[in-house]
Tab-separated table of C-alpha atoms and ligand atoms in Angstrom:
chain	number	residue	atom	x	y	z
N	262	MET	CA	94.900	273.356	-232.962
N	263	LYS	CA	93.411	270.036	-231.943
N	264	ASP	CA	92.082	269.455	-228.400
N	265	LEU	CA	94.749	268.552	-225.920
N	266	ASN	CA	94.396	265.237	-224.052
N	267	GLN	CA	95.483	264.546	-220.453
N	268	LYS	CA	98.970	263.401	-221.523
N	269	ASP	CA	99.620	266.525	-223.582
N	270	ILE	CA	98.561	268.713	-220.668
N	271	ARG	CA	100.921	266.833	-218.361
N	272	ILE	CA	103.836	267.338	-220.791
N	273	LEU	CA	102.958	271.041	-221.101
N	274	ALA	CA	102.821	271.414	-217.283
N	275	GLU	CA	106.255	269.741	-216.829
N	276	LYS	CA	107.734	271.923	-219.558
N	277	MET	CA	106.347	275.041	-217.884
N	278	ALA	CA	107.649	273.982	-214.464
N	279	ASP	CA	111.084	272.946	-215.760
N	280	ASP	CA	111.752	275.806	-218.162
N	281	LYS	CA	110.218	278.380	-215.884
N	282	LYS	CA	109.703	280.374	-219.089
N	283	HIS	CA	106.600	282.144	-220.117
N	284	ILE	CA	104.537	279.893	-222.342
N	285	ASP	CA	101.613	281.284	-224.157
N	286	VAL	CA	98.440	279.507	-223.068
N	287	ASP	CA	95.912	281.728	-224.858
N	288	PHE	CA	95.132	278.951	-227.311
N	289	LEU	CA	93.908	276.685	-224.466
N	290	THR	CA	90.296	276.278	-223.563
N	291	LYS	CA	89.072	277.075	-220.084
N	292	ILE	CA	88.840	273.395	-219.170
N	293	GLU	CA	92.350	272.767	-220.482
N	294	ILE	CA	93.724	275.645	-218.421
N	295	LYS	CA	91.999	274.247	-215.340
N	296	ASN	CA	93.525	270.866	-216.047
N	297	LEU	CA	96.884	272.487	-216.671
N	298	VAL	CA	96.781	274.273	-213.307
N	299	HIS	CA	95.851	270.982	-211.653
N	300	GLU	CA	98.735	269.194	-213.362
N	301	LEU	CA	101.107	271.965	-212.334
N	302	GLN	CA	100.019	271.562	-208.725
N	303	VAL	CA	100.471	267.772	-208.876
N	304	HIS	CA	103.873	268.206	-210.474
N	305	GLN	CA	104.902	270.631	-207.772
N	306	ILE	CA	103.859	268.214	-205.031
N	307	GLU	CA	105.823	265.426	-206.730
N	308	LEU	CA	108.876	267.673	-206.974
N	309	GLU	CA	108.610	268.608	-203.312
N	310	MET	CA	108.410	264.926	-202.382
N	311	GLN	CA	111.450	264.137	-204.518
N	312	ASN	CA	113.228	266.992	-202.843
N	313	GLU	CA	112.428	265.568	-199.405
N	314	GLU	CA	113.726	262.150	-200.435
N	315	LEU	CA	116.888	263.719	-201.762
N	316	LYS	CA	117.436	265.540	-198.487
N	317	THR	CA	116.960	262.339	-196.488
N	318	SER	CA	119.410	260.380	-198.600
N	319	GLU	CA	121.872	263.245	-198.360
N	320	GLN	CA	121.560	263.111	-194.588
N	321	ASN	CA	122.054	259.323	-194.675
N	322	LEU	CA	125.135	259.801	-196.778
N	323	VAL	CA	126.558	262.308	-194.309
N	324	GLU	CA	125.725	259.895	-191.451
N	325	SER	CA	127.417	256.957	-193.227
N	326	LYS	CA	130.462	259.102	-193.954
N	327	ARG	CA	130.642	260.039	-190.284
N	328	GLU	CA	130.347	256.352	-189.246
N	329	LEU	CA	133.060	255.481	-191.732
N	330	GLU	CA	135.315	258.210	-190.340
N	331	LYS	CA	134.670	256.953	-186.800
N	332	ALA	CA	135.482	253.353	-187.791
N	333	LYS	CA	138.620	254.548	-189.546
N	334	ASP	CA	139.678	256.583	-186.494
N	335	LEU	CA	139.023	253.585	-184.255
N	336	PHE	CA	141.004	251.292	-186.554
N	337	THR	CA	143.877	253.777	-186.746
N	338	HIS	CA	143.830	254.165	-182.978
N	339	LEU	CA	143.772	250.388	-182.421
N	340	TYR	CA	146.478	249.871	-185.049
N	341	HIS	CA	148.801	252.460	-183.594
N	342	GLU	CA	148.116	251.841	-179.921
N	343	SER	CA	148.125	248.037	-180.082
N	344	PRO	CA	150.419	246.421	-177.481
N	345	SER	CA	152.272	244.793	-180.383
N	346	GLY	CA	154.446	246.646	-182.787
N	347	TYR	CA	153.356	246.132	-186.404
N	348	ALA	CA	155.610	246.509	-189.400
N	349	THR	CA	154.649	245.489	-192.914
N	350	VAL	CA	157.498	244.641	-195.257
N	351	ASP	CA	157.512	244.009	-198.991
N	352	GLU	CA	159.207	241.145	-200.789
N	353	TYR	CA	162.562	242.983	-200.543
N	354	GLY	CA	162.246	243.303	-196.758
N	355	ILE	CA	161.569	247.066	-196.978
N	356	ILE	CA	159.148	248.426	-194.379
N	357	THR	CA	156.081	249.755	-196.185
N	358	GLN	CA	154.180	250.729	-193.078
N	359	ALA	CA	154.564	250.507	-189.279
N	360	ASN	CA	152.547	251.486	-186.250
N	361	GLN	CA	153.358	253.858	-183.392
N	362	THR	CA	154.069	250.976	-180.997
N	363	PHE	CA	156.773	249.726	-183.349
N	364	SER	CA	158.134	253.244	-183.643
N	365	ARG	CA	158.188	253.544	-179.832
N	366	LEU	CA	159.961	250.170	-179.520
N	367	ILE	CA	162.611	251.221	-182.034
N	368	GLY	CA	162.799	254.722	-180.547
N	369	MET	CA	162.504	256.455	-183.925
N	370	PRO	CA	159.721	258.440	-185.629
N	371	LEU	CA	157.669	256.569	-188.232
N	372	ASP	CA	159.066	258.535	-191.164
N	373	SER	CA	162.584	257.389	-190.238
N	374	ILE	CA	161.415	253.782	-190.170
N	375	GLU	CA	159.196	253.488	-193.216
N	376	LYS	CA	160.933	252.724	-196.530
N	377	LYS	CA	163.973	251.360	-194.625
N	378	PRO	CA	164.984	247.667	-194.678
N	379	PHE	CA	163.657	245.858	-191.581
N	380	VAL	CA	167.058	244.252	-191.131
N	381	ASN	CA	168.454	247.723	-190.231
N	382	PHE	CA	166.631	247.426	-186.927
N	383	ILE	CA	167.972	243.957	-186.048
N	384	SER	CA	171.110	243.524	-183.910
N	385	GLU	CA	174.097	242.444	-185.923
N	386	LYS	CA	174.232	238.958	-184.432
N	387	ASP	CA	170.663	238.150	-185.569
N	388	GLN	CA	170.781	239.783	-189.008
N	389	THR	CA	172.275	236.753	-190.758
N	390	ILE	CA	169.634	234.347	-189.516
N	391	PHE	CA	166.828	236.748	-190.471
N	392	ARG	CA	168.278	237.263	-193.939
N	393	ALA	CA	168.657	233.496	-194.376
N	394	ARG	CA	165.052	232.798	-193.442
N	395	PHE	CA	163.387	235.817	-195.030
N	396	LYS	CA	162.506	234.334	-198.436
N	397	SER	CA	160.908	231.223	-197.013
N	398	LEU	CA	159.107	233.297	-194.364
N	399	PHE	CA	157.720	235.555	-197.044
N	400	ARG	CA	156.473	232.593	-199.070
N	401	ASN	CA	155.052	230.629	-196.164
N	402	PRO	CA	154.728	232.713	-192.996
N	403	GLN	CA	151.847	230.849	-191.342
N	404	ASN	CA	152.492	229.913	-187.667
N	405	LYS	CA	156.136	230.996	-187.888
N	406	THR	CA	157.823	232.997	-185.148
N	407	MET	CA	161.360	234.131	-184.448
N	408	GLU	CA	163.096	235.510	-181.419
N	409	LEU	CA	165.193	238.442	-182.614
N	410	ASN	CA	167.247	241.003	-180.813
N	411	LEU	CA	166.077	244.410	-182.107
N	412	LEU	CA	167.847	247.736	-181.891
N	413	THR	CA	166.365	250.717	-180.149
N	414	TYR	CA	167.625	254.263	-180.738
N	415	PRO	CA	170.166	255.574	-179.730
N	416	ASP	CA	172.203	252.572	-178.561
N	417	GLY	CA	169.950	250.026	-176.889
N	418	ASN	CA	168.541	246.675	-177.882
N	419	PHE	CA	165.805	244.363	-176.643
N	420	PRO	CA	164.649	240.768	-177.184
N	421	ALA	CA	161.524	240.544	-179.341
N	422	LEU	CA	159.224	237.764	-180.382
N	423	VAL	CA	158.296	238.333	-184.027
N	424	GLU	CA	155.261	236.581	-185.468
N	425	PHE	CA	154.710	236.531	-189.235
N	426	LYS	CA	151.521	236.787	-191.297
N	427	SER	CA	150.800	237.238	-194.941
N	428	VAL	CA	148.733	240.373	-195.782
N	429	TYR	CA	147.573	242.177	-198.882
N	430	TRP	CA	148.305	245.861	-199.057
N	431	THR	CA	146.360	248.109	-201.420
N	432	THR	CA	148.578	250.662	-203.100
N	433	LEU	CA	148.035	252.962	-206.072
N	434	ALA	CA	149.554	250.235	-208.207
N	435	GLY	CA	146.963	247.709	-207.004
N	436	GLU	CA	147.029	244.894	-204.470
N	437	ARG	CA	150.420	243.718	-203.285
N	438	GLU	CA	151.356	240.780	-201.064
N	439	CYS	CA	153.311	241.823	-197.987
N	440	LEU	CA	154.577	240.262	-194.782
N	441	LEU	CA	153.123	241.577	-191.533
N	442	LEU	CA	155.528	241.401	-188.600
N	443	ASN	CA	153.893	241.355	-185.197
N	444	VAL	CA	156.634	242.451	-182.794
N	445	LEU	CA	156.360	241.796	-179.059
N	446	ASP	CA	158.888	243.105	-176.552
N	447	ILE	CA	159.752	240.062	-174.398
N	448	THR	CA	162.305	241.710	-172.128
N	449	GLU	CA	160.194	240.949	-169.042
N	450	ARG	CA	159.694	237.328	-170.061
N	451	LYS	CA	163.405	236.889	-170.769
N	452	ASN	CA	164.318	238.470	-167.435
N	453	MET	CA	161.888	236.137	-165.703
N	454	GLU	CA	163.324	233.122	-167.577
N	455	ASN	CA	166.847	234.182	-166.626
N	456	ARG	CA	165.797	234.665	-163.027
N	457	MET	CA	164.208	231.204	-163.052
N	458	ILE	CA	167.312	229.598	-164.571
N	459	GLN	CA	169.427	231.397	-161.985
N	460	ALA	CA	167.097	230.296	-159.167
N	461	GLN	CA	167.219	226.720	-160.436
N	462	GLU	CA	171.010	226.793	-160.604
N	463	ASP	CA	171.140	228.263	-157.078
N	464	ALA	CA	168.728	225.602	-155.826
N	465	GLU	CA	170.814	222.862	-157.433
N	466	LYS	CA	173.973	224.308	-155.895
N	467	ALA	CA	172.285	224.524	-152.496
N	468	ASN	CA	170.987	220.975	-152.870
N	469	ASN	CA	174.438	219.689	-153.801
N	470	ALA	CA	175.921	221.536	-150.859
N	471	LYS	CA	173.246	219.989	-148.620
N	472	SER	CA	173.951	216.472	-149.945
N	473	GLU	CA	177.668	217.078	-149.539
N	474	PHE	CA	177.145	218.296	-145.987
N	475	MET	CA	174.856	215.354	-145.134
N	476	ALA	CA	177.344	212.882	-146.551
N	477	ARG	CA	180.251	214.419	-144.663
N	478	MET	CA	178.347	214.766	-141.386
N	479	SER	CA	176.971	211.236	-141.552
N	480	HIS	CA	180.437	209.950	-142.266
N	481	GLU	CA	181.865	211.896	-139.330
N	482	LEU	CA	179.121	210.564	-137.047
N	483	ARG	CA	179.513	206.972	-138.138
N	484	THR	CA	183.080	206.613	-136.878
N	485	PRO	CA	182.425	207.590	-133.215
N	486	MET	CA	179.123	205.675	-133.350
N	487	ASN	CA	180.944	202.492	-134.290
N	488	ALA	CA	183.314	203.065	-131.366
N	489	ILE	CA	180.390	203.535	-128.956
N	490	LEU	CA	178.702	200.379	-130.218
N	491	GLY	CA	181.953	198.403	-130.126
N	492	PHE	CA	182.661	199.359	-126.535
N	493	ALA	CA	179.027	198.706	-125.520
N	494	GLN	CA	179.338	195.252	-127.024
N	495	MET	CA	182.563	194.639	-125.106
N	496	LEU	CA	180.924	195.792	-121.866
N	497	GLN	CA	178.018	193.395	-122.495
N	498	LEU	CA	180.528	190.546	-122.340
N	499	ASP	CA	181.889	191.711	-118.973
N	500	GLU	CA	180.585	189.290	-116.313
N	501	THR	CA	181.349	191.572	-113.362
N	502	ILE	CA	178.666	194.173	-114.212
N	503	THR	CA	175.413	194.438	-112.223
N	504	GLN	CA	171.928	193.736	-113.644
N	505	LYS	CA	171.160	197.479	-113.685
N	506	GLN	CA	174.384	198.240	-115.573
N	507	ARG	CA	173.580	195.476	-118.107
N	508	PHE	CA	170.168	197.039	-118.686
N	509	GLN	CA	171.815	200.454	-119.226
N	510	ILE	CA	174.399	199.018	-121.621
N	511	ASP	CA	171.609	197.253	-123.585
N	512	GLU	CA	169.913	200.644	-123.879
N	513	ILE	CA	173.163	202.231	-125.203
N	514	PHE	CA	173.446	199.396	-127.694
N	515	LEU	CA	169.817	199.620	-128.912
N	516	SER	CA	169.728	203.407	-129.206
N	517	GLY	CA	173.178	203.423	-130.761
N	518	ASN	CA	172.081	200.896	-133.358
N	519	HIS	CA	169.008	202.959	-134.134
N	520	LEU	CA	171.148	206.059	-134.544
N	521	LEU	CA	173.557	204.188	-136.805
N	522	HIS	CA	170.629	203.032	-138.930
N	523	LEU	CA	169.447	206.646	-139.306
N	524	ILE	CA	172.958	207.829	-140.147
N	525	ASN	CA	173.238	205.118	-142.784
N	526	GLU	CA	169.886	206.116	-144.305
N	527	ILE	CA	170.946	209.760	-144.514
N	528	LEU	CA	174.279	208.786	-146.006
N	529	ASP	CA	172.443	206.642	-148.540
N	530	LEU	CA	170.065	209.479	-149.474
N	531	ALA	CA	172.966	211.915	-149.869
N	532	GLY	CA	174.705	209.418	-152.140
N	533	ILE	CA	171.625	208.847	-154.285
N	534	GLU	CA	170.876	212.571	-154.556
N	535	SER	CA	174.382	213.417	-155.683
N	536	GLY	CA	174.304	210.584	-158.241
N	537	ARG	CA	177.184	208.784	-156.522
N	538	VAL	CA	175.193	205.583	-156.041
N	539	PRO	CA	174.874	203.600	-159.248
N	540	VAL	CA	172.253	200.881	-159.659
N	541	VAL	CA	173.276	197.615	-161.262
N	542	ILE	CA	170.347	196.298	-163.270
N	543	GLU	CA	170.238	192.534	-163.565
N	544	ARG	CA	167.758	189.682	-163.667
N	545	VAL	CA	166.344	189.253	-160.157
N	546	ASN	CA	163.952	186.545	-159.015
N	547	ILE	CA	161.247	188.329	-157.084
N	548	HIS	CA	160.303	185.310	-154.967
N	549	GLU	CA	163.891	184.851	-153.767
N	550	VAL	CA	164.521	188.482	-152.923
N	551	LEU	CA	161.135	188.749	-151.205
N	552	ASN	CA	161.988	185.797	-148.950
N	553	GLU	CA	165.324	187.356	-148.049
N	554	ALA	CA	163.526	190.575	-147.096
N	555	LEU	CA	160.929	188.650	-145.080
N	556	LEU	CA	163.650	186.982	-143.020
N	557	LEU	CA	165.157	190.351	-142.157
N	558	VAL	CA	161.832	192.000	-141.328
N	559	GLN	CA	160.408	189.203	-139.169
N	560	SER	CA	161.886	190.613	-135.927
N	561	ILE	CA	160.151	193.965	-136.552
N	562	ALA	CA	156.843	192.208	-137.272
N	563	ASP	CA	157.238	190.240	-134.004
N	564	ARG	CA	158.010	193.418	-132.066
N	565	PHE	CA	154.779	195.040	-133.326
N	566	SER	CA	152.776	191.750	-133.015
N	567	VAL	CA	151.911	191.815	-136.701
N	568	LYS	CA	151.423	188.766	-138.927
N	569	ILE	CA	152.958	188.757	-142.407
N	570	ILE	CA	151.094	186.780	-145.071
N	571	LEU	CA	152.557	186.067	-148.485
N	572	SER	CA	149.542	185.233	-150.574
N	573	ASN	CA	151.013	184.014	-153.831
N	574	GLU	CA	153.799	181.656	-154.554
N	575	ASP	CA	154.638	182.132	-158.239
N	576	GLU	CA	158.353	181.504	-158.055
N	577	ASN	CA	159.131	182.100	-161.691
N	578	ILE	CA	158.924	185.838	-162.149
N	579	ASP	CA	162.184	187.696	-162.774
N	580	VAL	CA	162.353	191.464	-162.836
N	581	MET	CA	165.051	193.773	-164.147
N	582	ALA	CA	166.377	195.514	-161.043
N	583	ASP	CA	169.329	196.038	-158.713
N	584	LYS	CA	169.157	193.075	-156.342
N	585	VAL	CA	170.450	194.822	-153.218
N	586	ARG	CA	168.256	197.856	-153.840
N	587	ILE	CA	165.087	195.879	-154.526
N	588	ARG	CA	165.608	194.054	-151.223
N	589	GLN	CA	166.057	197.411	-149.495
N	590	ILE	CA	162.799	198.668	-151.081
N	591	LEU	CA	160.829	195.596	-149.988
N	592	LEU	CA	162.326	195.828	-146.515
N	593	ASN	CA	161.240	199.436	-146.236
N	594	LEU	CA	157.679	198.812	-147.453
N	595	ILE	CA	157.113	195.710	-145.306
N	596	SER	CA	158.679	197.215	-142.175
N	597	ASN	CA	156.540	200.355	-142.620
N	598	ALA	CA	153.448	198.148	-142.975
N	599	ALA	CA	154.422	196.453	-139.683
N	600	LYS	CA	155.459	199.648	-137.853
N	601	TYR	CA	152.360	201.677	-138.778
N	602	ASN	CA	150.015	198.751	-138.011
N	603	ARG	CA	148.081	197.823	-134.864
N	604	PRO	CA	148.886	194.963	-132.487
N	605	GLY	CA	147.412	191.762	-133.930
N	606	GLY	CA	147.251	193.381	-137.372
N	607	GLU	CA	148.236	191.874	-140.697
N	608	VAL	CA	150.502	192.635	-143.643
N	609	LYS	CA	149.470	190.919	-146.885
N	610	ILE	CA	151.927	190.710	-149.743
N	611	ARG	CA	150.944	189.664	-153.247
N	612	TYR	CA	152.314	190.241	-156.699
N	613	GLN	CA	151.183	189.740	-160.281
N	614	LYS	CA	152.410	190.080	-163.814
N	615	GLU	CA	150.640	192.621	-166.016
N	616	LYS	CA	150.816	193.033	-169.783
N	617	ILE	CA	151.844	196.604	-170.612
N	618	HIS	CA	152.415	196.299	-174.353
N	619	SER	CA	152.020	193.699	-177.054
N	620	ASP	CA	152.563	193.606	-180.785
N	621	SER	CA	153.418	190.939	-183.343
N	622	GLU	CA	157.091	191.075	-182.332
N	623	GLN	CA	157.033	191.225	-178.577
N	624	GLU	CA	155.000	191.300	-175.427
N	625	LEU	CA	156.110	193.462	-172.504
N	626	PHE	CA	155.116	192.754	-168.918
N	627	SER	CA	155.544	194.548	-165.653
N	628	LEU	CA	155.414	193.184	-162.141
N	629	LYS	CA	153.064	194.778	-159.656
N	630	LEU	CA	153.779	193.993	-156.021
N	631	PHE	CA	151.323	195.047	-153.317
N	632	VAL	CA	152.013	195.455	-149.587
N	633	GLU	CA	148.706	195.858	-147.798
N	634	ASP	CA	148.354	196.572	-144.069
N	635	THR	CA	145.569	196.875	-141.519
N	636	GLY	CA	147.218	199.817	-139.773
N	637	ILE	CA	146.663	203.440	-138.905
N	638	GLY	CA	146.376	204.683	-142.509
N	639	ILE	CA	147.252	208.113	-143.867
N	640	ARG	CA	145.039	211.221	-143.978
N	641	GLU	CA	144.342	212.533	-147.487
N	642	LYS	CA	145.865	215.914	-146.644
N	643	ASP	CA	149.188	214.149	-145.947
N	644	TYR	CA	149.373	212.154	-149.187
N	645	ALA	CA	151.719	214.619	-150.908
N	646	ARG	CA	154.238	214.527	-148.023
N	647	VAL	CA	154.591	210.758	-147.821
N	648	PHE	CA	157.398	210.563	-150.396
N	649	GLU	CA	159.164	213.749	-149.275
N	650	ALA	CA	162.478	213.410	-147.442
N	651	PHE	CA	162.456	213.961	-143.664
N	652	GLN	CA	158.661	214.042	-143.549
N	653	ARG	CA	156.889	211.873	-141.026
N	654	VAL	CA	153.154	212.283	-141.418
N	655	HIS	CA	152.140	210.875	-138.045
N	656	LYS	CA	152.779	212.422	-134.644
N	657	PRO	CA	156.212	211.449	-133.290
N	658	ASN	CA	155.916	208.178	-131.422
N	659	ASP	CA	158.818	206.862	-129.357
N	660	ASN	CA	157.980	203.284	-130.267
N	661	ILE	CA	158.097	203.831	-134.020
N	662	GLU	CA	161.591	204.660	-135.146
N	663	GLY	CA	162.297	206.435	-138.396
N	664	ALA	CA	163.638	209.606	-139.959
N	665	GLY	CA	161.058	209.946	-142.742
N	666	VAL	CA	163.678	209.113	-145.356
N	667	GLY	CA	162.871	205.510	-146.333
N	668	LEU	CA	160.055	206.183	-148.821
N	669	ASN	CA	161.947	209.057	-150.400
N	670	ILE	CA	164.921	206.745	-151.012
N	671	THR	CA	162.551	204.002	-152.237
N	672	LYS	CA	160.943	206.311	-154.808
N	673	LYS	CA	164.318	207.586	-156.066
N	674	LEU	CA	165.706	204.054	-156.351
N	675	LEU	CA	162.630	202.865	-158.256
N	676	GLU	CA	162.951	205.762	-160.683
N	677	MET	CA	166.581	204.754	-161.276
N	678	MET	CA	165.327	201.245	-162.119
N	679	ASP	CA	162.504	202.391	-164.453
N	680	GLY	CA	159.984	201.508	-161.774
N	681	THR	CA	157.197	203.367	-159.997
N	682	ILE	CA	155.579	203.435	-156.575
N	683	ASP	CA	152.113	204.502	-155.471
N	684	PHE	CA	149.692	203.923	-152.622
N	685	LYS	CA	146.125	204.220	-151.450
N	686	SER	CA	145.022	204.536	-147.885
N	687	GLU	CA	142.026	204.873	-145.618
N	688	PHE	CA	142.755	206.697	-142.391
N	689	GLY	CA	142.231	204.392	-139.414
N	690	LYS	CA	141.828	201.299	-141.597
N	691	GLY	CA	145.067	200.690	-143.449
N	692	SER	CA	147.171	201.385	-146.500
N	693	THR	CA	148.303	199.556	-149.610
N	694	PHE	CA	151.607	200.496	-151.204
N	695	TRP	CA	152.511	199.009	-154.581
N	696	ILE	CA	155.562	199.068	-156.779
N	697	GLU	CA	155.871	198.310	-160.466
N	698	LEU	CA	159.016	197.057	-162.191
N	699	PRO	CA	159.804	195.771	-165.692
N	700	VAL	CA	159.667	191.977	-165.986
N	701	ALA	CA	162.765	190.378	-167.518
N	702	ASP	CA	162.398	188.690	-170.941
N	703	MET	CA	161.244	185.064	-170.752
E	50	ADP	P1	159.889	206.490	-141.602
E	50	ADP	O1	161.328	206.228	-141.406
E	50	ADP	O2	159.373	207.597	-140.778
E	50	ADP	O3	159.055	205.269	-141.537
E	50	ADP	P2	159.250	206.607	-144.460
E	50	ADP	O4	159.853	207.506	-145.450
E	50	ADP	O5	159.388	205.160	-144.653
E	50	ADP	O6	159.826	207.098	-143.071
E	50	ADP	O7	157.697	206.973	-144.377
E	50	ADP	C1	157.322	208.338	-144.314
E	50	ADP	C2	156.079	208.507	-143.467
E	50	ADP	O8	154.959	207.949	-144.160
E	50	ADP	C3	156.129	207.749	-142.160
E	50	ADP	O9	156.747	208.525	-141.150
E	50	ADP	C4	154.652	207.504	-141.875
E	50	ADP	O10	154.089	208.641	-141.250
E	50	ADP	C5	154.051	207.335	-143.248
E	50	ADP	N1	153.883	205.922	-143.643
E	50	ADP	C6	154.736	205.168	-144.349
E	50	ADP	N2	154.255	203.924	-144.558
E	50	ADP	C7	153.057	203.877	-143.924
E	50	ADP	C8	152.034	202.880	-143.753
E	50	ADP	N3	152.156	201.650	-144.274
E	50	ADP	N4	150.924	203.235	-143.073
E	50	ADP	C9	150.786	204.458	-142.561
E	50	ADP	N5	151.692	205.451	-142.684
E	50	ADP	C10	152.814	205.161	-143.350
């Protein structure tokens, strides 16, 4: 036999190690046997190393399997314990799978739910609408929701918000498109909504009752008030009364007039609030109506030693408004600016036309009218109360009459005329109130 080279010895060593059979080595030389033993040792070391590697990868495999199990458990837990009920239905509307939350909502075990048509769990009154929409929902479910009344075993039902999503379900037969229904019990929300609607209805009823009461009371008060004022006026004409009596009768007359004014304001507010006061929108020349208001307010300005300055004289602007009501609004704003002023103070009135919209076909303008005073101003914390009814934001002052109703009426009237009101103020320095109204077509 020819001498064996290194490669042959290696092959012989592997054969001996693998077969574990007795192989006759008598034909080998001493050197070859030495080499063979060496190769056997090397082969053994290599096998041991391979063995180690195999063990490690086996361990890794076990570890990965454990991780996978954990992830699956977590998913299953999250799926079943999610706050939403999940039900997956196929293209025929049959439930292919559902979670525990859904089963709890329906009050039935999962095996009584799965493989049943979803429509079985919908209240009769909502079944038709679900059936009618099902095909289109299945085809295009994205961002679609429905409020459905669902049944709960044995004889209950509850309002649910159902959100739809398209999902792919892997079955033995391969991938299959399904519709995932995310079912939320909205009983609480519905109860809250109903409570809110009820509260709103109650508030409206109470408000109507209040307006009704105010209207009736004011009406009842006006009749005797007119009698008091009439008799006071007659007494004023009596020439036999003393100076002191005249002074007292003047006082009755003044206070009575003030009271009548308040009663009229309250009556007006009650009428506006109950919708009994219509506004008649017509073309009104702002310059004319402003001058009428100025005539009426002059006595108040004189009483408070306040100068009224009208700083622009554009006589050609017409607004769309109710003439009587716009005069009332101007009267209120200018008299407030005089009342809440300081002696020797000023009230500046100016107005301007502003473009609010323009295109090739038309241009729309609004009128902005500013009433600026140098008076006591309003603290920022009181801004929100200024337009509330019966709110006076300054300490009661015997000299300044008012019921805190004027600005509330003004705001409501402006809203009825598509107008707005706003103001800015610096406490101790003065305020500017402005109104905006649509300008009539040229
Ligand atoms: P009132 O009849 O009390 O004047 P309004 O409804 O007209 O009622 O005004 C509400 C409150 O807003 C007033 O009581 C006053 O405190 C405040 N106010 C109104 N206008 C002015 C003003 N120009 N400057 C300062 N405060 C004002």
